[in-house]
Amino acid sequence: MQLNPGKTLLEAIDKANSDLRDLSLKIHSHPELGYKEFYAHKTVTDFMAERGFHVTRHACGIETAFVAEYVHQGSNPVDSSPLRSVGFCSEYDALALGGSGDKVVLGQGCGHNLICTAGVAAALGVKAAMEKHNIRGRVRLLGTPAEETLGGKRPMLERGAFDGLDACMMIHPGQFDVLYRQPLGVGRLEIEYRGKAAHASSSPWEGINALDAIAMAYNAIGQLRQQTLPTNRIHSIVTNGGQAANIIPEVASMVTQYRANKNEDLNKLHDQLLEIYEAAAEATGCTVTVEKTMEYMPLHNNSILSDRYGEYMTSMGVHYNSRQVDETTPAGSTDMGNVTHVLPGIHPVFNIASLEGVREPGLSTHSLLFAERSGTELAHKTMIRAAKALSLTGLDVLLDGEFTKQARDEFEKSKEQ
């Protein structure tokens, strides 16, 4: 009697549960900002190497990125067909959640210790099934740093880390279960105005006030919000407003992020913001430089993969809202969006506060409370459940050529829209 590969997968994740919990807690208790995740990089790569994966540390020329891969060629010597390949993403950067200067409070305010461990668990499960049931294919775990800042997935995409994959998937912790989460695209601009310094009391007419340009641009952005779509977002901070109140600021700077759920809307916002910055410079006599430092694309959920993942989660007791409700629920942004414009992918959310889907009042990501909850035993249990569904979906990519083709066909169709 032939054993069920899915059963083998689930048993492998259960067997590794204690080690996975330990891994999650290590990442949780050593929070590190983007591109500085040195402890996480070493801890996870050692973990994967010890379990039979071929590990490329410092992948793609990025110090805290990695690729861990397992390939099984199968026992048929004449089978020269391309290997079906599935990827999972792990994230592990933390957030600055409070304080300032040398007293910044770091924490896993977005639960990346859980994302990291979920990717590991999914890869372990698929590998176990491949080994025991002689399943031909490739499973790849991608360690993607700095999701909260500049986005490690973008350069990893450009440098080939995702090449050859039929699908790439990840899951994200949250305050409720969402199958069709719709993260927005986001751009980040750094703006610097330059004027002329002068004494603010004895000769202000000699100066050109760079802070005035910032204030004018900031207020104009506030007016622009009224005219933008409900799905758009714009938010700014002033990063340099001058050095002393009695000096006309020669240099002032700000950072703006803008978001939309369609690329054309994202591009329109970008152009409108550039017009505002130029107008403020002209009105105040300043010069302005604008640098785009980040761009995440809107996420495209592949419905073939999403529905299969949802079926597995539903079989384990999870209940979802309709797709229409999911896609209109406010969301942030992620560099996983860039991945889903290159190959089929998904990015569902699992509730860390309840196995029954009950929402905890006041719990939201990017908070100290969420960082605290991300280290609980309950959060680990909900993550393991979701990681099992993710892993089973990945196994189907390797086992079912028609399923994989349907996912690819839908992806190609979505690119035409």
mmCIF file of C-alpha atoms in Angstrom, residues 156-327:
data_model
loop_
_atom_site.group_PDB
_atom_site.id
_atom_site.type_symbol
_atom_site.label_atom_id
_atom_site.label_comp_id
_atom_site.label_asym_id
_atom_site.label_seq_id
_atom_site.Cartn_x
_atom_site.Cartn_y
_atom_site.Cartn_z
ATOM 1 C CA MET A 156 17.147 39.001 -5.634
ATOM 2 C CA LEU A 157 14.651 38.868 -8.498
ATOM 3 C CA GLU A 158 16.970 40.877 -10.721
ATOM 4 C CA ARG A 159 19.941 38.644 -9.868
ATOM 5 C CA GLY A 160 18.227 35.339 -10.591
ATOM 6 C CA ALA A 161 17.270 33.925 -7.182
ATOM 7 C CA PHE A 162 13.705 33.237 -8.349
ATOM 8 C CA ASP A 163 14.656 31.868 -11.772
ATOM 9 C CA GLY A 164 13.184 28.501 -12.723
ATOM 10 C CA LEU A 165 10.372 28.495 -10.160
ATOM 11 C CA ASP A 166 6.869 27.465 -11.219
ATOM 12 C CA ALA A 167 5.398 29.251 -8.191
ATOM 13 C CA CYS A 168 6.580 31.106 -5.106
ATOM 14 C CA MET A 169 4.477 31.549 -1.991
ATOM 15 C CA MET A 170 4.561 32.939 1.516
ATOM 16 C CA ILE A 171 2.194 33.669 4.376
ATOM 17 C CA HIS A 172 1.911 36.635 6.725
ATOM 18 C CA PRO A 173 0.654 36.924 10.309
ATOM 19 C CA GLY A 174 -2.184 39.291 11.086
ATOM 20 C CA GLN A 175 -5.197 39.979 13.259
ATOM 21 C CA PHE A 176 -7.561 37.918 11.090
ATOM 22 C CA ASP A 177 -7.511 35.217 8.410
ATOM 23 C CA VAL A 178 -7.458 36.636 4.865
ATOM 24 C CA LEU A 179 -7.167 34.464 1.772
ATOM 25 C CA TYR A 180 -7.096 37.170 -0.906
ATOM 26 C CA ARG A 181 -5.090 39.869 0.826
ATOM 27 C CA GLN A 182 -4.475 42.780 -1.539
ATOM 28 C CA PRO A 183 -1.304 44.691 -0.579
ATOM 29 C CA LEU A 184 -0.926 47.989 -2.382
ATOM 30 C CA GLY A 185 1.971 49.018 -4.547
ATOM 31 C CA VAL A 186 4.180 51.607 -2.881
ATOM 32 C CA GLY A 187 6.853 54.082 -3.885
ATOM 33 C CA ARG A 188 9.222 55.947 -1.579
ATOM 34 C CA LEU A 189 10.693 59.345 -2.435
ATOM 35 C CA GLU A 190 13.429 61.275 -0.629
ATOM 36 C CA ILE A 191 13.145 65.001 -1.264
ATOM 37 C CA GLU A 192 15.747 67.644 -0.472
ATOM 38 C CA TYR A 193 15.313 71.405 -0.885
ATOM 39 C CA ARG A 194 18.262 73.785 -0.894
ATOM 40 C CA GLY A 195 17.981 77.504 -0.277
ATOM 41 C CA LYS A 196 20.272 80.027 1.387
ATOM 42 C CA ALA A 197 21.085 80.470 5.065
ATOM 43 C CA ALA A 198 20.692 83.843 6.785
ATOM 44 C CA HIS A 199 20.156 85.225 10.274
ATOM 45 C CA ALA A 200 16.461 84.819 10.976
ATOM 46 C CA SER A 201 16.236 88.108 12.917
ATOM 47 C CA SER A 202 18.836 90.551 11.603
ATOM 48 C CA SER A 203 18.658 89.738 7.868
ATOM 49 C CA PRO A 204 15.958 87.185 6.984
ATOM 50 C CA TRP A 205 15.534 88.851 3.567
ATOM 51 C CA GLU A 206 18.991 87.569 2.659
ATOM 52 C CA GLY A 207 17.853 83.967 3.043
ATOM 53 C CA ILE A 208 15.945 81.448 0.952
ATOM 54 C CA ASN A 209 13.979 79.210 3.298
ATOM 55 C CA ALA A 210 14.196 75.516 2.402
ATOM 56 C CA LEU A 211 11.779 74.653 5.206
ATOM 57 C CA ASP A 212 9.149 76.881 3.605
ATOM 58 C CA ALA A 213 9.385 74.712 0.505
ATOM 59 C CA ILE A 214 8.886 71.600 2.634
ATOM 60 C CA ALA A 215 5.865 73.163 4.341
ATOM 61 C CA MET A 216 4.362 74.183 1.023
ATOM 62 C CA ALA A 217 4.871 70.714 -0.461
ATOM 63 C CA TYR A 218 3.505 69.013 2.652
ATOM 64 C CA ASN A 219 0.349 71.128 2.600
ATOM 65 C CA ALA A 220 -0.127 70.625 -1.139
ATOM 66 C CA ILE A 221 0.076 66.861 -0.632
ATOM 67 C CA GLY A 222 -2.672 67.196 1.956
ATOM 68 C CA GLN A 223 -4.826 68.936 -0.628
ATOM 69 C CA LEU A 224 -4.029 66.269 -3.224
ATOM 70 C CA ARG A 225 -5.374 63.523 -0.955
ATOM 71 C CA GLN A 226 -8.906 64.890 -1.359
ATOM 72 C CA GLN A 227 -8.704 64.318 -5.105
ATOM 73 C CA THR A 228 -7.215 60.812 -5.081
ATOM 74 C CA LEU A 229 -8.952 57.434 -5.206
ATOM 75 C CA PRO A 230 -10.099 55.791 -1.960
ATOM 76 C CA THR A 231 -7.567 53.024 -2.640
ATOM 77 C CA ASN A 232 -4.649 55.483 -2.765
ATOM 78 C CA ARG A 233 -2.515 56.489 0.200
ATOM 79 C CA ILE A 234 0.079 59.256 0.665
ATOM 80 C CA HIS A 235 2.099 59.845 3.840
ATOM 81 C CA SER A 236 5.132 62.021 4.543
ATOM 82 C CA ILE A 237 7.532 62.950 7.313
ATOM 83 C CA VAL A 238 10.001 65.828 7.631
ATOM 84 C CA THR A 239 13.478 64.394 8.165
ATOM 85 C CA ASN A 240 15.370 67.689 8.381
ATOM 86 C CA GLY A 241 13.757 71.014 9.182
ATOM 87 C CA GLY A 242 16.886 73.022 9.894
ATOM 88 C CA GLN A 243 19.491 73.225 12.634
ATOM 89 C CA ALA A 244 18.459 76.234 14.719
ATOM 90 C CA ALA A 245 15.406 78.452 14.991
ATOM 91 C CA ASN A 246 17.425 81.642 14.463
ATOM 92 C CA ILE A 247 18.850 80.486 11.128
ATOM 93 C CA ILE A 248 16.897 80.480 7.876
ATOM 94 C CA PRO A 249 17.185 76.781 6.905
ATOM 95 C CA GLU A 250 19.489 76.314 3.939
ATOM 96 C CA VAL A 251 18.670 72.609 3.609
ATOM 97 C CA ALA A 252 15.452 70.780 4.457
ATOM 98 C CA SER A 253 14.282 67.308 3.549
ATOM 99 C CA MET A 254 11.298 65.013 3.701
ATOM 100 C CA VAL A 255 10.304 61.462 2.817
ATOM 101 C CA THR A 256 7.036 60.592 1.093
ATOM 102 C CA GLN A 257 5.471 57.198 0.501
ATOM 103 C CA TYR A 258 2.581 56.782 -1.913
ATOM 104 C CA ARG A 259 0.439 53.705 -2.514
ATOM 105 C CA ALA A 260 -2.127 52.397 -4.978
ATOM 106 C CA ASN A 261 -3.614 49.056 -5.976
ATOM 107 C CA LYS A 262 -2.830 49.476 -9.690
ATOM 108 C CA ASN A 263 0.444 50.334 -11.383
ATOM 109 C CA GLU A 264 -1.142 53.069 -13.491
ATOM 110 C CA ASP A 265 -2.507 54.761 -10.349
ATOM 111 C CA LEU A 266 0.888 54.429 -8.669
ATOM 112 C CA ASN A 267 2.567 56.096 -11.632
ATOM 113 C CA LYS A 268 -0.018 58.878 -11.684
ATOM 114 C CA LEU A 269 0.574 59.635 -7.997
ATOM 115 C CA HIS A 270 4.310 59.703 -8.617
ATOM 116 C CA ASP A 271 3.930 62.277 -11.386
ATOM 117 C CA GLN A 272 1.539 64.424 -9.325
ATOM 118 C CA LEU A 273 3.979 64.446 -6.414
ATOM 119 C CA LEU A 274 6.858 65.501 -8.655
ATOM 120 C CA GLU A 275 4.778 68.447 -9.871
ATOM 121 C CA ILE A 276 4.123 69.470 -6.260
ATOM 122 C CA TYR A 277 7.814 69.350 -5.310
ATOM 123 C CA GLU A 278 8.810 71.383 -8.369
ATOM 124 C CA ALA A 279 6.073 73.941 -7.751
ATOM 125 C CA ALA A 280 7.161 74.405 -4.122
ATOM 126 C CA ALA A 281 10.742 74.912 -5.248
ATOM 127 C CA GLU A 282 9.739 77.513 -7.813
ATOM 128 C CA ALA A 283 7.488 79.355 -5.380
ATOM 129 C CA THR A 284 10.201 79.657 -2.727
ATOM 130 C CA GLY A 285 13.263 80.086 -4.916
ATOM 131 C CA CYS A 286 14.809 76.816 -3.773
ATOM 132 C CA THR A 287 16.302 74.009 -5.776
ATOM 133 C CA VAL A 288 14.973 70.486 -5.276
ATOM 134 C CA THR A 289 16.259 66.957 -5.791
ATOM 135 C CA VAL A 290 13.979 63.914 -5.677
ATOM 136 C CA GLU A 291 15.266 60.353 -5.411
ATOM 137 C CA LYS A 292 13.087 57.259 -5.656
ATOM 138 C CA THR A 293 14.503 54.777 -3.137
ATOM 139 C CA MET A 294 11.863 52.054 -3.204
ATOM 140 C CA GLU A 295 9.057 50.748 -5.380
ATOM 141 C CA TYR A 296 6.920 47.723 -4.525
ATOM 142 C CA MET A 297 4.353 46.641 -7.082
ATOM 143 C CA PRO A 298 0.713 45.816 -6.207
ATOM 144 C CA LEU A 299 0.378 42.143 -5.326
ATOM 145 C CA HIS A 300 -1.296 39.784 -7.808
ATOM 146 C CA ASN A 301 -2.814 36.820 -5.986
ATOM 147 C CA ASN A 302 -2.931 33.744 -8.196
ATOM 148 C CA SER A 303 -6.451 32.383 -7.681
ATOM 149 C CA ILE A 304 -5.481 28.800 -8.613
ATOM 150 C CA LEU A 305 -2.863 28.698 -5.860
ATOM 151 C CA SER A 306 -4.988 30.753 -3.444
ATOM 152 C CA ASP A 307 -8.023 28.522 -3.797
ATOM 153 C CA ARG A 308 -5.968 25.370 -3.223
ATOM 154 C CA TYR A 309 -4.325 26.882 -0.128
ATOM 155 C CA GLY A 310 -7.775 27.986 1.066
ATOM 156 C CA GLU A 311 -9.151 24.466 0.637
ATOM 157 C CA TYR A 312 -6.417 23.084 2.859
ATOM 158 C CA MET A 313 -6.946 25.796 5.473
ATOM 159 C CA THR A 314 -10.719 25.272 5.423
ATOM 160 C CA SER A 315 -10.204 21.546 5.978
ATOM 161 C CA MET A 316 -8.270 22.500 9.131
ATOM 162 C CA GLY A 317 -11.081 24.663 10.503
ATOM 163 C CA VAL A 318 -10.344 28.126 9.098
ATOM 164 C CA HIS A 319 -13.206 30.236 7.731
ATOM 165 C CA TYR A 320 -12.729 33.059 5.227
ATOM 166 C CA ASN A 321 -14.715 36.065 4.090
ATOM 167 C CA SER A 322 -15.645 36.399 0.435
ATOM 168 C CA ARG A 323 -12.961 37.383 -2.046
ATOM 169 C CA GLN A 324 -14.688 40.734 -2.544
ATOM 170 C CA VAL A 325 -14.440 41.494 1.181
ATOM 171 C CA ASP A 326 -10.810 40.356 1.312
ATOM 172 C CA GLU A 327 -9.737 42.497 -1.614
#
